[in-house]
Amino acid sequence: MRKKQYYSVKIKEVLSALETFAPLPLQEGWDNAGLQIGLTEAEASGALLCLDVNEAIVDEAIGKGCNIIVSHHPLLFRGLKTISGADYVQRTVMKAIKHDIAVVSMHTNMDNARGGVNFKIAEKLGLTGVRFMAGKTVGSVEAGSGVVGELTEPMAAGDFVELVKRQFAVQCAQCNELLNRPIHRVAICGGAGDFLIDDAVAAGADAFITGEMHYHVFFGREQQIQICVTGHYQSEQYTSEIFKSIIGEACPALPLHIAGTCTNPIIYI
């Protein structure tokens, strides 16, 4: 019997694949994307793909034999002055280091990249002609905040909201009054995207989908644009699928696991 050949993968190769797809210069100035914890020369045993990093996610990585965690939201936004286990961030850092687990985060660089978070949301809704809503160029790389695209067939506002709820597995959505014209063009910004509402209107969108929106931003939009807010976690839940595609293509021998742990801190009662 021919012995199965094994190809080793280093953590730096996983990191390189992710940063090639979504270069770190695409991130916003306040962000902290990239390598969070770990040594990149280490051999990779498997990658756990998730939205957030906490102790339960590290436990899942340990249980699945993964020494890399790839998240959308960074574990570390600000510098730590102490690591004493005083909060969940410190405890998570301690546990990851103790078990030699690297943590990599692809946040607003993945939001702003072509084929990134917002393109994935558009894919789930079956939009066509998807393009950046507020486009920009970073160096020689095309990027942008939010996307806009078209439904294959116009649909009534109520039906559109039901489509969004179904595709993102939410029982309810925050909306303004239902639009009394058909929805065809849709603008999208995963996560906290209300800063793009005016761009959505300027792009001629009939609807705007985002994860969270401030109360006062809803005012004055009646019959201008259909707002549909799904929840931050819910809007970005499919980001792990992007990670799996990127890493799977670059490192096909590496075991990849989409996390089964729900890290959404918000419950609905």
Coordinates of C-alpha atoms in Angstrom, one line a residue, residues 15-16 39 53 55 73 83 109 130 161 173 184 198 200 225 254 258:
L15 CA -1.4 34.3 7.5
S16 CA 0.1 35.1 4.1
L39 CA 4.7 32.3 16.5
V53 CA -12.5 34.9 20.1
E55 CA -12.3 31.1 26.1
H73 CA -13.2 40.5 15.3
I83 CA -2.3 39.7 32.0
N109 CA -9.5 44.8 6.0
V130 CA -22.3 43.6 -6.9
V161 CA -37.5 41.5 4.8
A173 CA -35.4 42.5 12.1
H184 CA -34.6 46.1 -6.6
D198 CA -26.5 58.5 3.0
A200 CA -26.9 54.0 0.1
I225 CA -35.2 53.7 1.7
L254 CA -4.7 21.9 6.4
I258 CA -15.9 26.5 11.1

